[in-house]
XYZ file of C-alpha atoms in Angstrom:
275
model
C -35.558 -29.061 2.731
C -37.473 -26.473 4.771
C -38.268 -27.451 8.340
C -41.914 -28.367 8.803
C -44.007 -25.901 10.795
C -46.623 -27.553 12.968
C -49.800 -25.473 13.086
C -52.128 -25.205 16.057
C -54.564 -27.353 14.074
C -52.230 -30.290 14.691
C -53.958 -32.423 17.326
C -50.951 -32.608 19.660
C -50.090 -28.912 19.293
C -53.692 -27.969 19.999
C -53.815 -30.065 23.176
C -50.402 -28.864 24.334
C -51.614 -25.266 24.145
C -55.245 -25.402 25.222
C -54.794 -28.026 27.964
C -52.019 -25.966 29.523
C -53.265 -24.285 32.722
C -51.188 -21.193 32.005
C -53.110 -20.738 28.745
C -56.559 -20.699 30.309
C -57.077 -17.202 28.896
C -56.659 -18.627 25.383
C -59.168 -21.373 26.120
C -61.672 -18.860 27.483
C -61.203 -16.698 24.384
C -61.785 -19.669 22.074
C -64.983 -20.621 23.914
C -66.235 -17.026 24.061
C -65.759 -16.559 20.331
C -67.491 -19.874 19.628
C -70.603 -19.395 21.765
C -70.677 -15.571 21.729
C -70.794 -15.348 25.490
C -68.290 -14.268 28.140
C -67.000 -17.240 30.123
C -64.727 -18.034 33.042
C -63.529 -21.619 33.280
C -61.607 -23.868 35.627
C -58.350 -25.522 34.622
C -58.658 -27.413 31.317
C -57.911 -31.080 31.061
C -57.711 -33.937 28.596
C -59.855 -36.818 29.722
C -60.370 -40.334 28.539
C -63.995 -41.404 28.486
C -64.314 -44.601 30.487
C -65.289 -47.677 28.478
C -68.244 -49.741 29.734
C -66.897 -52.724 27.792
C -63.539 -53.951 26.504
C -65.162 -54.244 23.078
C -65.797 -50.504 22.834
C -63.121 -48.278 21.283
C -61.323 -45.854 23.613
C -62.497 -42.251 23.437
C -60.182 -39.423 24.407
C -61.626 -35.940 24.740
C -59.459 -33.199 23.243
C -60.311 -30.560 25.836
C -62.814 -30.658 28.667
C -63.410 -27.836 31.119
C -66.073 -26.473 33.422
C -67.286 -22.947 34.096
C -66.178 -21.504 37.416
C -69.807 -21.308 38.543
C -70.070 -25.065 37.827
C -73.135 -24.527 35.644
C -71.625 -25.424 32.266
C -69.252 -28.015 30.842
C -67.373 -27.421 27.605
C -65.962 -30.149 25.372
C -63.808 -28.979 22.458
C -62.994 -31.455 19.689
C -60.419 -30.688 16.997
C -61.142 -32.733 13.868
C -58.254 -32.737 11.386
C -60.441 -34.272 8.681
C -64.102 -34.938 7.978
C -65.516 -38.389 7.277
C -68.795 -40.260 7.524
C -69.365 -41.112 11.147
C -67.333 -38.207 12.580
C -70.411 -36.549 14.047
C -71.496 -39.872 15.555
C -68.082 -40.204 17.208
C -68.150 -36.678 18.621
C -71.735 -37.099 19.787
C -70.602 -40.214 21.629
C -68.059 -38.132 23.536
C -70.470 -35.484 24.756
C -73.292 -37.965 25.422
C -70.897 -40.001 27.543
C -70.172 -36.973 29.749
C -73.892 -36.128 29.772
C -74.654 -39.665 30.935
C -72.140 -39.342 33.776
C -73.847 -36.142 34.878
C -77.252 -37.851 34.846
C -75.921 -40.493 37.229
C -74.454 -38.091 39.789
C -77.075 -35.327 39.690
C -79.414 -35.212 42.646
C -81.905 -33.222 40.602
C -82.191 -33.595 36.801
C -83.186 -29.949 36.506
C -79.889 -28.903 38.100
C -77.614 -30.686 35.638
C -74.773 -28.896 33.855
C -75.347 -27.072 30.610
C -73.343 -29.167 28.115
C -71.660 -27.488 25.157
C -69.538 -29.252 22.549
C -67.459 -27.193 20.122
C -66.314 -29.120 17.053
C -63.498 -27.469 15.088
C -63.463 -29.355 11.798
C -61.186 -29.248 8.763
C -62.112 -30.876 5.473
C -65.748 -29.751 5.278
C -65.042 -27.610 2.233
C -65.725 -23.980 1.430
C -69.321 -24.680 0.346
C -70.266 -25.932 3.809
C -71.767 -23.486 6.326
C -69.342 -21.383 8.391
C -70.939 -22.662 11.597
C -73.874 -24.930 12.395
C -75.603 -25.071 15.774
C -77.431 -28.208 16.829
C -79.941 -28.836 19.609
C -82.372 -31.667 20.316
C -85.502 -29.861 19.216
C -88.656 -30.614 17.245
C -88.409 -28.458 14.092
C -92.217 -28.482 13.704
C -93.180 -27.302 17.164
C -89.946 -25.707 18.367
C -90.194 -27.757 21.549
C -86.924 -28.911 23.124
C -86.403 -32.583 23.913
C -83.685 -31.420 26.318
C -82.520 -27.847 26.795
C -79.064 -28.332 28.306
C -77.144 -29.705 25.308
C -75.795 -27.645 22.403
C -73.316 -28.684 19.703
C -71.475 -26.161 17.546
C -69.651 -27.252 14.394
C -67.172 -24.809 12.859
C -65.853 -25.094 9.310
C -62.171 -24.235 9.834
C -61.399 -24.087 6.107
C -64.057 -21.476 5.483
C -63.249 -19.574 8.675
C -59.607 -19.200 7.648
C -60.691 -17.984 4.218
C -63.038 -15.357 5.631
C -60.669 -14.162 8.385
C -57.222 -14.320 6.803
C -58.045 -13.732 3.141
C -61.113 -11.502 3.425
C -60.219 -9.717 6.648
C -63.297 -10.592 8.697
C -62.467 -10.640 12.419
C -65.257 -12.546 14.146
C -63.481 -15.899 14.345
C -59.835 -14.846 14.198
C -58.693 -17.194 16.969
C -60.215 -20.149 15.099
C -58.627 -19.064 11.832
C -55.259 -18.768 13.597
C -55.348 -22.501 14.334
C -54.943 -23.203 10.621
C -52.210 -20.686 9.797
C -48.600 -21.360 8.941
C -45.859 -19.257 10.528
C -46.102 -16.226 8.233
C -49.911 -16.258 8.119
C -50.073 -16.609 11.892
C -47.907 -13.551 12.459
C -49.940 -11.479 10.011
C -53.274 -12.510 11.535
C -52.271 -12.173 15.193
C -50.345 -8.895 15.253
C -52.012 -6.169 17.264
C -54.162 -8.565 19.309
C -52.597 -9.434 22.688
C -54.482 -12.697 23.119
C -53.702 -13.896 19.601
C -50.093 -12.789 19.911
C -49.840 -15.084 22.933
C -51.255 -17.926 20.827
C -48.604 -17.195 18.195
C -45.849 -17.297 20.832
C -47.126 -20.639 22.154
C -47.175 -22.205 18.679
C -43.685 -20.886 17.902
C -42.381 -22.118 21.271
C -43.634 -25.654 20.620
C -42.100 -25.637 17.141
C -38.747 -24.757 18.724
C -38.969 -27.485 21.375
C -36.762 -30.365 20.100
C -38.366 -32.988 22.340
C -41.880 -31.998 21.285
C -40.947 -31.948 17.596
C -39.302 -35.359 17.962
C -42.536 -36.660 19.460
C -44.616 -35.168 16.624
C -42.301 -36.617 13.986
C -42.501 -40.067 15.557
C -46.275 -39.768 15.816
C -46.594 -38.807 12.155
C -44.303 -41.649 11.086
C -46.463 -44.037 13.096
C -49.579 -42.728 11.323
C -47.985 -43.229 7.907
C -46.863 -46.760 8.762
C -50.314 -47.493 10.146
C -52.079 -46.207 7.001
C -49.716 -48.091 4.692
C -49.958 -51.391 6.512
C -53.711 -51.157 6.973
C -54.128 -50.404 3.273
C -51.945 -53.375 2.325
C -53.860 -55.638 4.670
C -57.172 -54.429 3.268
C -56.040 -55.145 -0.287
C -55.000 -58.633 0.727
C -58.293 -59.111 2.536
C -56.646 -60.691 5.585
C -58.210 -59.879 8.934
C -55.325 -61.516 10.741
C -52.943 -59.376 8.745
C -54.663 -56.257 10.049
C -54.283 -57.410 13.639
C -50.622 -58.255 13.094
C -50.071 -54.831 11.560
C -51.542 -53.227 14.674
C -49.061 -55.131 16.811
C -46.156 -54.098 14.567
C -47.222 -50.470 14.731
C -47.618 -50.615 18.503
C -44.133 -52.100 18.922
C -42.599 -49.367 16.769
C -44.445 -46.658 18.680
C -43.266 -48.130 21.989
C -39.687 -47.989 20.730
C -40.191 -44.282 20.033
C -41.517 -43.785 23.591
C -44.913 -42.626 22.371
C -47.482 -42.498 25.227
C -49.764 -45.505 25.702
C -52.894 -43.379 25.170
C -51.633 -42.297 21.750
C -50.832 -45.891 20.767
C -54.325 -46.952 21.808
C -55.775 -44.157 19.676
C -53.985 -45.203 16.483
C -54.068 -48.993 16.876
C -57.290 -49.581 18.880
C -55.379 -52.176 20.893
C -56.169 -52.304 24.599
C -53.774 -51.019 27.235
C -53.119 -54.581 28.444
C -52.361 -55.749 24.903
C -49.857 -52.940 24.425
C -48.276 -53.493 27.842
C -47.710 -57.133 26.920
C -45.577 -56.050 23.943
C -42.971 -54.308 26.086
């Protein structure tokens, strides 16, 4: 059986590359291509959005960074599949950071310019290549607020236009979805993209990282299977017990607490109590 190749569109691979300080040039390139503007950013980071209540699901930002002039904040979300409610979830992320900025700003007119970039698979070829959203009245053209913009990119269509049809505008986004051979073909001759290729290859050769990804994928499969069985049986308590079983298995595989929270929705204290 051929060894699985983990693409940059894998959530963990994406974070490992674009949250790495030494790859800030790749992050800047991704943002520049997305918003069509030259940018310089500070070190990227993954950041959990603080919960105002224990009853609210944890939110973990994929990538958050700030421009070096401290005028703009960029939140990049990689969505491996599309479903009803996805946009609500992503809006919750950026609105949470916007809310934090409201609280600390001495002058509302001097707030950051907030930009969210959603990189989404599963939209389908018929969906627009990119949509840009602002809070604006379509009748008058008046902005409700001017400092929030959300971009949504259709990764499926972008790969088709860049890799298959040879269009170059969004090559770095298309590269996220490429397997090993496609990645090499798309990236050759471009120094920035060749670095992205090297980073993806390096992670795929890292035995500890691959072991983590394999354990994470197994946990997802167990989670989906058990949740489906519980749903068919219609037992709410069965669902909760399945979460505990999944969490225990993930702990045995030394999967980080934040990842367990993400896939089980259990609280940190609940998971700690299972050790």
